[in-house]
Amino acid sequence: MNVLIRFLSKEPVENLVTAMHWRFDKVIFIAYEDYLALRKKETENFLKKYCNVGRVEFHTVSRTNLEGILRKIREETANERVYGNGVFLDLTGGKGQVLAAFGMLERELELPMHLYWISEDRLIEYCEDKARRMSALVTPQAVELDLDRYIEMYGGIINYRMHKEIKGIDDEATRKLVDSLWSLFKKYEDSWTTISGLFQKLLKTDGLQITLEDRDVRDALGRSRVLSQDMFETFLKDAGSRGVLQDVEIGRRECRFRFRTRTARNILLDAGSILELHTYELLRAKTPNCKVGVHLDWDGVIHNSSGRDVLNEIDVLALHGLIPTFVSCKIGGADKNALYELAAVAARFGGKYAKMMLVTGKGISETDLLRAEEMEIRVVNRYLEPIKPN
C-alpha cells in the first residue's frame, strides 16, 4: 500500500494534484486548524470520489511548534512502515514550519520527496535514488479534470438550471449562426443595444414569426439619436441577407419577418450575449474545456426554494490543464466595478492559480486599466488583443 503525507493547503488543486496523477491508497494531511475547517470536507470527498483513495486522514499541528510537527510526521511514518507501506512526502503547497519539517525528515527517514509544479503541470522529484522515487513505485493514473470537477474541488457547483438557451455553441449550424450575428454586430455596433432594447419592447409573444406595426416601432424608438426607423428596417434586411432572419418583408404600414431559430431570437434580445459567445468561440478554439454563461453556486448545493443559493455568473470560463481562466465580457465600456466583481469570483473558485480576463467593447479608463494591471487582470478588446495605456 502506498501512502502520501502532505500539508493541507488553502488551494484545493495543491491538495489534490498528486493523487490525480498517481494512485495512492491513503493520504495523510498535516494541517493547521483554520485550514482544516476551510478545506477538509471537499478535499476528502474529491480524493475518494475521483482519485481512488481509500482512506484520508487529517492531523492538526501548531504553526509555531516545529518539534510537534516533526514528532507527528515521524509517528505517522512509523505507523505506516509497521505494515510495510510505502511512504512519500509531497511538498506541493507546503508552508511555514511544516515545509521545514519535511525538508529535515526527508533524509532522516529516507522518504522520497517531490513537488508538483502546477503552473507548468510538471512533477519535480528530489530523491537522488531513481529506484525509490514516487514515479518509479506508484501506479500512475489520469483523473479527468473538467470544469464541473474543478468547481466541485472548490466546494461549489455549476448550476445548470440557470443556464440560458443561448449559452452554448454545440453544433456547426449554431456556430455559423453566431458568426453571422457577429458580422451583423460589427456593422451595427453603435446601435446594437438600442436594437436589442427595441426588440424587447416590441415583441409581445415568444413566437418566431413576427409582425411589427410602423406606429409601434416609431413609438418605441421615441427620440432615439442612434437609431431611426429607416436604419432599423435596413438592419432587418441585413439580418435577412445573413440568414439570421427569414422571410423579411418591409411594407408601408408594417414589417414582417421570422427569426431563423429560437437561438437567433434569444441572442438578438440579449445585447451582451453576442460578445460572450464570440469570446467563447475564440477561447474554445484554444481550450476545448470551456463554457459560456456559467452560474456558480457557492455552497455546492442547489436548493429548490428561491433565495437560498448564493450565485455568481461568469460570462466565459475556460480550463487549460490545471489553470482556470475567468472571463468577464462588457459590450460597452468597463469600469472598476467590473474588475472587482471578476476578482471576487476568481478568488472564490480559482484561488491563486486563476487567470482573469476582461473583454471590453468600448474600452476602459486609464485609471481602471492601471488598476486592472495591479489586480493581474488582463484587459483585452473584442479580438482578445491587449489594451495598453496611451
mmCIF file of C-alpha atoms in Angstrom:
data_model
loop_
_atom_site.group_PDB
_atom_site.id
_atom_site.type_symbol
_atom_site.label_atom_id
_atom_site.label_comp_id
_atom_site.label_asym_id
_atom_site.label_seq_id
_atom_site.Cartn_x
_atom_site.Cartn_y
_atom_site.Cartn_z
ATOM 1 C CA MET A 1 0.000 0.000 0.000
ATOM 2 C CA ASN A 2 1.280 3.482 -0.855
ATOM 3 C CA VAL A 3 0.711 6.435 1.469
ATOM 4 C CA LEU A 4 1.138 10.129 0.725
ATOM 5 C CA ILE A 5 1.941 12.598 3.504
ATOM 6 C CA ARG A 6 1.451 16.275 2.712
ATOM 7 C CA PHE A 7 0.470 19.678 4.026
ATOM 8 C CA LEU A 8 -3.176 20.760 3.811
ATOM 9 C CA SER A 9 -3.124 23.907 1.682
ATOM 10 C CA LYS A 10 -5.751 26.600 1.221
ATOM 11 C CA GLU A 11 -5.501 25.891 -2.509
ATOM 12 C CA PRO A 12 -7.605 22.806 -3.396
ATOM 13 C CA VAL A 13 -5.624 21.962 -6.519
ATOM 14 C CA GLU A 14 -2.418 21.751 -4.454
ATOM 15 C CA ASN A 15 -4.057 19.250 -2.122
ATOM 16 C CA LEU A 16 -5.280 17.023 -4.933
ATOM 17 C CA VAL A 17 -2.847 17.246 -7.826
ATOM 18 C CA THR A 18 -0.505 14.410 -6.826
ATOM 19 C CA ALA A 19 -3.366 11.968 -6.215
ATOM 20 C CA MET A 20 -4.865 12.954 -9.556
ATOM 21 C CA HIS A 21 -1.705 11.737 -11.295
ATOM 22 C CA TRP A 22 -0.652 8.796 -9.087
ATOM 23 C CA ARG A 23 -2.752 6.224 -7.321
ATOM 24 C CA PHE A 24 -2.415 6.317 -3.528
ATOM 25 C CA ASP A 25 -4.301 4.077 -1.126
ATOM 26 C CA LYS A 26 -4.106 6.609 1.668
ATOM 27 C CA VAL A 27 -3.412 10.333 2.007
ATOM 28 C CA ILE A 28 -2.382 11.876 5.333
ATOM 29 C CA PHE A 29 -2.674 15.643 5.721
ATOM 30 C CA ILE A 30 -0.694 17.671 8.244
ATOM 31 C CA ALA A 31 -2.990 20.647 8.817
ATOM 32 C CA TYR A 32 -3.350 23.941 10.612
ATOM 33 C CA GLU A 33 -6.664 24.178 12.469
ATOM 34 C CA ASP A 34 -8.112 27.018 10.393
ATOM 35 C CA TYR A 35 -7.110 25.357 7.116
ATOM 36 C CA LEU A 36 -8.794 22.149 8.266
ATOM 37 C CA ALA A 37 -12.132 23.888 8.752
ATOM 38 C CA LEU A 38 -11.779 25.515 5.344
ATOM 39 C CA ARG A 39 -10.744 22.551 3.165
ATOM 40 C CA LYS A 40 -11.351 19.210 4.926
ATOM 41 C CA LYS A 41 -14.749 18.282 3.510
ATOM 42 C CA GLU A 42 -14.270 18.909 -0.196
ATOM 43 C CA THR A 43 -10.695 17.563 -0.149
ATOM 44 C CA GLU A 44 -11.720 14.227 1.340
ATOM 45 C CA ASN A 45 -14.765 13.962 -0.920
ATOM 46 C CA PHE A 46 -12.772 14.622 -4.089
ATOM 47 C CA LEU A 47 -9.987 12.173 -3.227
ATOM 48 C CA LYS A 48 -12.411 9.340 -2.510
ATOM 49 C CA LYS A 49 -14.846 10.129 -5.330
ATOM 50 C CA TYR A 50 -12.408 10.681 -8.196
ATOM 51 C CA CYS A 51 -8.872 9.688 -7.181
ATOM 52 C CA ASN A 52 -9.460 6.131 -5.908
ATOM 53 C CA VAL A 53 -8.082 6.994 -2.457
ATOM 54 C CA GLY A 54 -9.423 4.562 0.130
ATOM 55 C CA ARG A 55 -8.622 6.498 3.277
ATOM 56 C CA VAL A 56 -7.942 10.147 4.113
ATOM 57 C CA GLU A 57 -6.615 11.366 7.469
ATOM 58 C CA PHE A 58 -6.100 14.849 8.870
ATOM 59 C CA HIS A 59 -3.774 15.662 11.778
ATOM 60 C CA THR A 60 -3.658 19.187 13.167
ATOM 61 C CA VAL A 61 -0.433 20.821 14.285
ATOM 62 C CA SER A 62 0.638 24.184 15.676
ATOM 63 C CA ARG A 63 2.086 26.728 13.264
ATOM 64 C CA THR A 64 4.921 27.529 15.686
ATOM 65 C CA ASN A 65 5.740 24.142 17.227
ATOM 66 C CA LEU A 66 8.359 22.637 14.920
ATOM 67 C CA GLU A 67 9.140 19.814 17.348
ATOM 68 C CA GLY A 68 5.480 18.856 17.465
ATOM 69 C CA ILE A 69 5.274 18.776 13.666
ATOM 70 C CA LEU A 70 8.414 16.631 13.420
ATOM 71 C CA ARG A 71 7.060 14.270 16.046
ATOM 72 C CA LYS A 72 3.719 13.859 14.235
ATOM 73 C CA ILE A 73 5.332 13.102 10.864
ATOM 74 C CA ARG A 74 7.756 10.609 12.455
ATOM 75 C CA GLU A 75 4.848 8.950 14.232
ATOM 76 C CA GLU A 76 2.704 8.625 11.101
ATOM 77 C CA THR A 77 5.628 7.345 9.039
ATOM 78 C CA ALA A 78 6.467 4.702 11.657
ATOM 79 C CA ASN A 79 2.819 3.590 11.847
ATOM 80 C CA GLU A 80 2.669 3.026 8.092
ATOM 81 C CA ARG A 81 6.020 1.242 7.863
ATOM 82 C CA VAL A 82 4.931 -1.273 10.503
ATOM 83 C CA TYR A 83 2.548 -2.593 7.845
ATOM 84 C CA GLY A 84 5.151 -2.434 5.095
ATOM 85 C CA ASN A 85 3.561 0.548 3.386
ATOM 86 C CA GLY A 86 5.497 2.872 1.118
ATOM 87 C CA VAL A 87 5.516 6.474 2.381
ATOM 88 C CA PHE A 88 6.060 9.535 0.182
ATOM 89 C CA LEU A 89 6.342 13.239 1.014
ATOM 90 C CA ASP A 90 4.590 15.882 -1.079
ATOM 91 C CA LEU A 91 5.954 19.443 -0.838
ATOM 92 C CA THR A 92 3.286 20.948 -3.103
ATOM 93 C CA GLY A 93 1.712 23.957 -1.409
ATOM 94 C CA GLY A 94 3.743 23.467 1.768
ATOM 95 C CA LYS A 95 4.169 26.463 4.077
ATOM 96 C CA GLY A 96 5.971 27.526 7.219
ATOM 97 C CA GLN A 97 7.201 25.037 9.784
ATOM 98 C CA VAL A 98 5.561 22.080 8.026
ATOM 99 C CA LEU A 99 7.661 22.718 4.937
ATOM 100 C CA ALA A 100 10.786 22.972 7.081
ATOM 101 C CA ALA A 101 9.895 19.717 8.826
ATOM 102 C CA PHE A 102 9.509 17.885 5.520
ATOM 103 C CA GLY A 103 12.974 19.018 4.460
ATOM 104 C CA MET A 104 14.517 17.953 7.778
ATOM 105 C CA LEU A 105 12.916 14.494 7.740
ATOM 106 C CA GLU A 106 13.496 13.617 4.105
ATOM 107 C CA ARG A 107 16.997 12.234 4.738
ATOM 108 C CA GLU A 108 16.432 11.117 8.326
ATOM 109 C CA LEU A 109 13.512 8.862 7.404
ATOM 110 C CA GLU A 110 14.607 8.200 3.809
ATOM 111 C CA LEU A 111 11.312 9.473 2.456
ATOM 112 C CA PRO A 112 11.070 10.100 -1.308
ATOM 113 C CA MET A 113 10.016 13.726 -1.692
ATOM 114 C CA HIS A 114 8.533 15.599 -4.636
ATOM 115 C CA LEU A 115 6.873 18.853 -5.685
ATOM 116 C CA TYR A 116 4.208 19.282 -8.345
ATOM 117 C CA TRP A 117 4.748 22.483 -10.335
ATOM 118 C CA ILE A 118 1.117 23.291 -11.083
ATOM 119 C CA SER A 119 1.539 26.229 -13.445
ATOM 120 C CA GLU A 120 3.783 24.054 -15.627
ATOM 121 C CA ASP A 121 1.845 20.823 -14.981
ATOM 122 C CA ARG A 122 5.128 19.107 -14.154
ATOM 123 C CA LEU A 123 6.498 16.812 -11.439
ATOM 124 C CA ILE A 124 9.817 17.571 -9.742
ATOM 125 C CA GLU A 125 11.347 14.757 -7.673
ATOM 126 C CA TYR A 126 14.127 15.317 -5.136
ATOM 127 C CA CYS A 127 15.106 11.709 -4.399
ATOM 128 C CA GLU A 128 18.558 11.016 -5.892
ATOM 129 C CA ASP A 129 17.907 7.256 -5.971
ATOM 130 C CA LYS A 130 15.632 6.933 -9.005
ATOM 131 C CA ALA A 131 14.507 3.460 -7.920
ATOM 132 C CA ARG A 132 12.957 4.945 -4.751
ATOM 133 C CA ARG A 133 11.095 7.787 -6.448
ATOM 134 C CA MET A 134 7.331 8.017 -6.469
ATOM 135 C CA SER A 135 7.253 7.858 -10.260
ATOM 136 C CA ALA A 136 9.051 4.504 -10.121
ATOM 137 C CA LEU A 137 6.992 2.887 -7.348
ATOM 138 C CA VAL A 138 3.468 4.311 -7.544
ATOM 139 C CA THR A 139 0.979 3.449 -10.291
ATOM 140 C CA PRO A 140 0.209 6.473 -12.481
ATOM 141 C CA GLN A 141 -3.355 7.481 -13.192
ATOM 142 C CA ALA A 142 -5.057 10.277 -15.104
ATOM 143 C CA VAL A 143 -8.059 11.730 -13.294
ATOM 144 C CA GLU A 144 -10.060 13.762 -15.780
ATOM 145 C CA LEU A 145 -10.482 17.359 -14.689
ATOM 146 C CA ASP A 146 -13.279 19.251 -16.403
ATOM 147 C CA LEU A 147 -14.905 22.497 -15.317
ATOM 148 C CA ASP A 148 -17.578 20.770 -13.248
ATOM 149 C CA ARG A 149 -14.969 18.902 -11.228
ATOM 150 C CA TYR A 150 -12.786 21.971 -10.912
ATOM 151 C CA ILE A 151 -15.612 23.976 -9.351
ATOM 152 C CA GLU A 152 -16.521 20.986 -7.159
ATOM 153 C CA MET A 153 -12.912 20.959 -5.983
ATOM 154 C CA TYR A 154 -13.566 24.414 -4.504
ATOM 155 C CA GLY A 155 -16.767 23.300 -2.798
ATOM 156 C CA GLY A 156 -19.081 24.815 -5.410
ATOM 157 C CA ILE A 157 -21.204 23.554 -8.280
ATOM 158 C CA ILE A 158 -22.261 24.776 -11.723
ATOM 159 C CA ASN A 159 -26.000 25.445 -11.628
ATOM 160 C CA TYR A 160 -27.325 24.287 -14.989
ATOM 161 C CA ARG A 161 -30.883 25.202 -14.030
ATOM 162 C CA MET A 162 -29.876 28.830 -14.555
ATOM 163 C CA HIS A 163 -28.290 28.134 -17.948
ATOM 164 C CA LYS A 164 -29.830 30.301 -20.677
ATOM 165 C CA GLU A 165 -30.843 28.834 -24.012
ATOM 166 C CA ILE A 166 -28.344 30.999 -25.860
ATOM 167 C CA LYS A 167 -25.400 29.913 -23.757
ATOM 168 C CA GLY A 168 -23.761 27.297 -25.928
ATOM 169 C CA ILE A 169 -22.401 26.585 -29.390
ATOM 170 C CA ASP A 170 -22.857 22.867 -29.627
ATOM 171 C CA ASP A 171 -23.131 22.236 -33.358
ATOM 172 C CA GLU A 172 -21.951 23.598 -36.688
ATOM 173 C CA ALA A 173 -25.275 25.247 -37.543
ATOM 174 C CA THR A 174 -25.287 27.243 -34.297
ATOM 175 C CA ARG A 175 -21.651 28.213 -34.767
ATOM 176 C CA LYS A 176 -22.431 29.582 -38.235
ATOM 177 C CA LEU A 177 -25.411 31.471 -36.831
ATOM 178 C CA VAL A 178 -23.227 33.081 -34.177
ATOM 179 C CA ASP A 179 -20.678 34.042 -36.838
ATOM 180 C CA SER A 180 -23.455 35.668 -38.876
ATOM 181 C CA LEU A 181 -24.690 37.560 -35.843
ATOM 182 C CA TRP A 182 -21.134 38.683 -35.095
ATOM 183 C CA SER A 183 -20.765 40.146 -38.583
ATOM 184 C CA LEU A 184 -24.089 41.911 -38.068
ATOM 185 C CA PHE A 185 -22.942 43.211 -34.684
ATOM 186 C CA LYS A 186 -19.748 44.678 -36.154
ATOM 187 C CA LYS A 187 -21.760 46.653 -38.703
ATOM 188 C CA TYR A 188 -24.349 47.906 -36.212
ATOM 189 C CA GLU A 189 -22.247 48.030 -33.068
ATOM 190 C CA ASP A 190 -23.091 51.645 -32.188
ATOM 191 C CA SER A 191 -26.834 50.939 -32.201
ATOM 192 C CA TRP A 192 -26.750 47.258 -31.136
ATOM 193 C CA THR A 193 -28.031 47.773 -27.585
ATOM 194 C CA THR A 194 -30.787 50.079 -28.892
ATOM 195 C CA ILE A 195 -31.858 47.473 -31.467
ATOM 196 C CA SER A 196 -31.876 44.786 -28.785
ATOM 197 C CA GLY A 197 -33.922 47.023 -26.485
ATOM 198 C CA LEU A 198 -36.351 47.732 -29.326
ATOM 199 C CA PHE A 199 -36.965 44.022 -29.836
ATOM 200 C CA GLN A 200 -37.575 43.638 -26.108
ATOM 201 C CA LYS A 201 -40.206 46.406 -26.181
ATOM 202 C CA LEU A 202 -41.988 45.297 -29.347
ATOM 203 C CA LEU A 203 -42.132 41.511 -29.118
ATOM 204 C CA LYS A 204 -45.265 40.641 -27.169
ATOM 205 C CA THR A 205 -45.147 36.868 -27.699
ATOM 206 C CA ASP A 206 -42.347 34.290 -27.617
ATOM 207 C CA GLY A 207 -43.001 33.067 -31.165
ATOM 208 C CA LEU A 208 -40.556 33.186 -34.074
ATOM 209 C CA GLN A 209 -42.976 34.713 -36.618
ATOM 210 C CA ILE A 210 -43.144 38.460 -36.028
ATOM 211 C CA THR A 211 -45.283 41.311 -37.366
ATOM 212 C CA LEU A 212 -44.433 44.868 -36.303
ATOM 213 C CA GLU A 213 -46.687 47.870 -36.911
ATOM 214 C CA ASP A 214 -44.857 51.000 -38.118
ATOM 215 C CA ARG A 215 -46.502 53.178 -35.497
ATOM 216 C CA ASP A 216 -45.402 50.820 -32.731
ATOM 217 C CA VAL A 217 -41.827 50.984 -33.992
ATOM 218 C CA ARG A 218 -41.935 54.792 -34.091
ATOM 219 C CA ASP A 219 -43.378 54.989 -30.594
ATOM 220 C CA ALA A 220 -40.761 52.569 -29.237
ATOM 221 C CA LEU A 221 -37.917 54.494 -30.874
ATOM 222 C CA GLY A 222 -39.148 57.794 -29.457
ATOM 223 C CA ARG A 223 -36.396 60.381 -29.798
ATOM 224 C CA SER A 224 -33.538 57.931 -30.182
ATOM 225 C CA ARG A 225 -30.464 59.595 -31.652
ATOM 226 C CA VAL A 226 -28.658 56.383 -32.552
ATOM 227 C CA LEU A 227 -31.411 54.531 -34.420
ATOM 228 C CA SER A 228 -34.081 55.684 -36.871
ATOM 229 C CA GLN A 229 -36.932 53.647 -38.324
ATOM 230 C CA ASP A 230 -35.159 53.523 -41.694
ATOM 231 C CA MET A 231 -31.994 52.233 -40.021
ATOM 232 C CA PHE A 232 -33.985 49.571 -38.188
ATOM 233 C CA GLU A 233 -35.589 48.400 -41.421
ATOM 234 C CA THR A 234 -32.154 48.275 -43.044
ATOM 235 C CA PHE A 235 -30.963 46.183 -40.121
ATOM 236 C CA LEU A 236 -33.825 43.729 -40.656
ATOM 237 C CA LYS A 237 -32.907 43.407 -44.341
ATOM 238 C CA ASP A 238 -29.227 42.838 -43.495
ATOM 239 C CA ALA A 239 -30.188 40.250 -40.885
ATOM 240 C CA GLY A 240 -32.269 38.539 -43.550
ATOM 241 C CA SER A 241 -29.403 38.503 -46.061
ATOM 242 C CA ARG A 242 -27.143 36.895 -43.435
ATOM 243 C CA GLY A 243 -29.677 34.223 -42.593
ATOM 244 C CA VAL A 244 -30.338 35.460 -39.052
ATOM 245 C CA LEU A 245 -33.914 36.369 -40.057
ATOM 246 C CA GLN A 246 -36.080 34.794 -42.730
ATOM 247 C CA ASP A 247 -38.976 35.980 -44.918
ATOM 248 C CA VAL A 248 -38.258 39.659 -44.259
ATOM 249 C CA GLU A 249 -40.967 41.902 -45.762
ATOM 250 C CA ILE A 250 -40.946 45.672 -45.301
ATOM 251 C CA GLY A 251 -44.383 47.136 -46.075
ATOM 252 C CA ARG A 252 -45.890 50.596 -45.930
ATOM 253 C CA ARG A 253 -47.565 50.064 -42.574
ATOM 254 C CA GLU A 254 -45.850 47.039 -41.123
ATOM 255 C CA CYS A 255 -42.855 44.768 -41.395
ATOM 256 C CA ARG A 256 -42.792 41.011 -41.123
ATOM 257 C CA PHE A 257 -40.021 38.530 -40.522
ATOM 258 C CA ARG A 258 -39.238 35.243 -38.894
ATOM 259 C CA PHE A 259 -36.329 34.521 -36.561
ATOM 260 C CA ARG A 260 -34.297 31.750 -38.105
ATOM 261 C CA THR A 261 -34.148 29.870 -34.794
ATOM 262 C CA ARG A 262 -35.022 30.461 -31.172
ATOM 263 C CA THR A 263 -31.300 30.892 -30.526
ATOM 264 C CA ALA A 264 -31.231 33.772 -33.025
ATOM 265 C CA ARG A 265 -34.164 35.403 -31.253
ATOM 266 C CA ASN A 266 -32.604 34.991 -27.820
ATOM 267 C CA ILE A 267 -29.264 36.465 -28.887
ATOM 268 C CA LEU A 268 -30.890 39.493 -30.501
ATOM 269 C CA LEU A 269 -32.925 40.149 -27.366
ATOM 270 C CA ASP A 270 -29.879 39.897 -25.068
ATOM 271 C CA ALA A 271 -27.488 42.608 -26.263
ATOM 272 C CA GLY A 272 -24.380 41.420 -24.445
ATOM 273 C CA SER A 273 -24.650 37.757 -25.371
ATOM 274 C CA ILE A 274 -23.070 38.124 -28.816
ATOM 275 C CA LEU A 275 -19.779 39.339 -27.318
ATOM 276 C CA GLU A 276 -19.843 36.490 -24.787
ATOM 277 C CA LEU A 277 -20.485 33.886 -27.498
ATOM 278 C CA HIS A 278 -17.811 35.340 -29.793
ATOM 279 C CA THR A 279 -15.284 35.319 -26.941
ATOM 280 C CA TYR A 280 -16.318 31.746 -26.124
ATOM 281 C CA GLU A 281 -15.679 30.713 -29.731
ATOM 282 C CA LEU A 282 -12.197 32.247 -29.710
ATOM 283 C CA LEU A 283 -11.223 30.644 -26.397
ATOM 284 C CA ARG A 284 -12.744 27.250 -27.143
ATOM 285 C CA ALA A 285 -10.623 27.030 -30.288
ATOM 286 C CA LYS A 286 -7.590 27.033 -27.961
ATOM 287 C CA THR A 287 -9.121 25.356 -24.903
ATOM 288 C CA PRO A 288 -11.939 22.862 -25.573
ATOM 289 C CA ASN A 289 -12.672 22.692 -21.824
ATOM 290 C CA CYS A 290 -14.690 25.898 -21.945
ATOM 291 C CA LYS A 291 -18.210 27.084 -21.050
ATOM 292 C CA VAL A 292 -20.224 30.258 -21.550
ATOM 293 C CA GLY A 293 -22.756 31.822 -19.176
ATOM 294 C CA VAL A 294 -21.694 29.782 -16.139
ATOM 295 C CA HIS A 295 -23.700 30.154 -12.916
ATOM 296 C CA LEU A 296 -21.546 29.219 -9.935
ATOM 297 C CA ASP A 297 -23.267 28.113 -6.734
ATOM 298 C CA TRP A 298 -21.113 28.882 -3.711
ATOM 299 C CA ASP A 299 -22.055 26.068 -1.324
ATOM 300 C CA GLY A 300 -22.309 23.216 -3.834
ATOM 301 C CA VAL A 301 -26.000 22.569 -3.064
ATOM 302 C CA ILE A 302 -28.836 23.502 -5.446
ATOM 303 C CA HIS A 303 -31.819 24.475 -3.295
ATOM 304 C CA ASN A 304 -35.401 24.149 -4.520
ATOM 305 C CA SER A 305 -36.639 27.229 -2.702
ATOM 306 C CA SER A 306 -35.697 30.594 -4.174
ATOM 307 C CA GLY A 307 -33.312 32.943 -2.441
ATOM 308 C CA ARG A 308 -31.245 30.306 -0.646
ATOM 309 C CA ASP A 309 -28.494 29.933 -3.245
ATOM 310 C CA VAL A 310 -25.562 32.345 -3.455
ATOM 311 C CA LEU A 311 -24.760 32.575 -7.158
ATOM 312 C CA ASN A 312 -22.319 34.367 -9.426
ATOM 313 C CA GLU A 313 -22.424 34.287 -13.201
ATOM 314 C CA ILE A 314 -19.167 34.283 -15.100
ATOM 315 C CA ASP A 315 -19.505 35.080 -18.797
ATOM 316 C CA VAL A 316 -16.881 32.613 -20.009
ATOM 317 C CA LEU A 317 -14.922 30.035 -18.025
ATOM 318 C CA ALA A 318 -12.035 28.054 -19.525
ATOM 319 C CA LEU A 319 -9.729 25.423 -18.079
ATOM 320 C CA HIS A 320 -6.306 24.810 -19.588
ATOM 321 C CA GLY A 321 -4.700 21.891 -17.801
ATOM 322 C CA LEU A 322 -4.924 22.846 -14.126
ATOM 323 C CA ILE A 323 -5.278 26.600 -14.696
ATOM 324 C CA PRO A 324 -8.724 28.242 -14.969
ATOM 325 C CA THR A 325 -9.398 31.499 -16.781
ATOM 326 C CA PHE A 326 -12.354 33.614 -15.631
ATOM 327 C CA VAL A 327 -13.639 35.985 -18.311
ATOM 328 C CA SER A 328 -15.985 38.950 -17.970
ATOM 329 C CA CYS A 329 -17.416 40.493 -21.164
ATOM 330 C CA LYS A 330 -18.681 44.063 -21.328
ATOM 331 C CA ILE A 331 -20.245 45.100 -24.633
ATOM 332 C CA GLY A 332 -19.893 48.721 -23.587
ATOM 333 C CA GLY A 333 -17.217 50.383 -21.504
ATOM 334 C CA ALA A 334 -15.831 48.672 -18.407
ATOM 335 C CA ASP A 335 -15.137 50.231 -15.017
ATOM 336 C CA LYS A 336 -13.636 49.343 -11.662
ATOM 337 C CA ASN A 337 -16.799 47.533 -10.555
ATOM 338 C CA ALA A 338 -16.320 45.025 -13.364
ATOM 339 C CA LEU A 339 -12.771 44.452 -12.143
ATOM 340 C CA TYR A 340 -13.803 43.872 -8.532
ATOM 341 C CA GLU A 341 -16.658 41.523 -9.491
ATOM 342 C CA LEU A 342 -14.344 39.439 -11.657
ATOM 343 C CA ALA A 343 -11.636 39.300 -8.995
ATOM 344 C CA ALA A 344 -14.106 38.189 -6.310
ATOM 345 C CA VAL A 345 -15.430 35.252 -8.340
ATOM 346 C CA ALA A 346 -11.951 34.194 -9.467
ATOM 347 C CA ALA A 347 -10.642 34.275 -5.899
ATOM 348 C CA ARG A 348 -13.511 32.123 -4.637
ATOM 349 C CA PHE A 349 -13.379 29.480 -7.383
ATOM 350 C CA GLY A 350 -9.853 29.687 -8.754
ATOM 351 C CA GLY A 351 -7.548 30.757 -5.970
ATOM 352 C CA LYS A 352 -4.032 31.954 -6.660
ATOM 353 C CA TYR A 353 -3.712 29.990 -9.891
ATOM 354 C CA ALA A 354 -6.700 31.606 -11.580
ATOM 355 C CA LYS A 355 -6.210 33.872 -14.559
ATOM 356 C CA MET A 356 -8.607 36.741 -15.210
ATOM 357 C CA MET A 357 -9.580 38.439 -18.451
ATOM 358 C CA LEU A 358 -11.863 41.410 -19.038
ATOM 359 C CA VAL A 359 -13.174 41.794 -22.604
ATOM 360 C CA THR A 360 -14.491 45.273 -23.285
ATOM 361 C CA GLY A 361 -16.177 46.553 -26.423
ATOM 362 C CA LYS A 362 -15.778 50.250 -25.616
ATOM 363 C CA GLY A 363 -12.523 50.403 -23.714
ATOM 364 C CA ILE A 364 -11.671 51.363 -20.158
ATOM 365 C CA SER A 365 -10.255 54.447 -18.453
ATOM 366 C CA GLU A 366 -6.514 54.834 -17.925
ATOM 367 C CA THR A 367 -7.026 54.730 -14.163
ATOM 368 C CA ASP A 368 -9.005 51.495 -14.280
ATOM 369 C CA LEU A 369 -6.557 49.982 -16.753
ATOM 370 C CA LEU A 370 -3.739 50.572 -14.278
ATOM 371 C CA ARG A 371 -5.936 49.176 -11.507
ATOM 372 C CA ALA A 372 -6.530 46.057 -13.625
ATOM 373 C CA GLU A 373 -2.792 45.625 -14.073
ATOM 374 C CA GLU A 374 -2.286 45.774 -10.313
ATOM 375 C CA MET A 375 -5.053 43.165 -9.864
ATOM 376 C CA GLU A 376 -3.434 40.953 -12.545
ATOM 377 C CA ILE A 377 -6.498 41.195 -14.772
ATOM 378 C CA ARG A 378 -5.751 41.124 -18.478
ATOM 379 C CA VAL A 379 -7.888 43.716 -20.300
ATOM 380 C CA VAL A 380 -8.473 42.989 -23.999
ATOM 381 C CA ASN A 381 -10.604 44.177 -26.881
ATOM 382 C CA ARG A 382 -13.215 42.075 -28.669
ATOM 383 C CA TYR A 383 -10.478 40.260 -30.632
ATOM 384 C CA LEU A 384 -8.704 39.383 -27.361
ATOM 385 C CA GLU A 385 -5.905 41.809 -28.137
ATOM 386 C CA PRO A 386 -4.383 43.533 -25.073
ATOM 387 C CA ILE A 387 -5.471 47.106 -24.391
ATOM 388 C CA LYS A 388 -2.464 49.182 -23.398
ATOM 389 C CA PRO A 389 -2.186 52.589 -21.742
ATOM 390 C CA ASN A 390 -1.860 55.516 -24.140
#
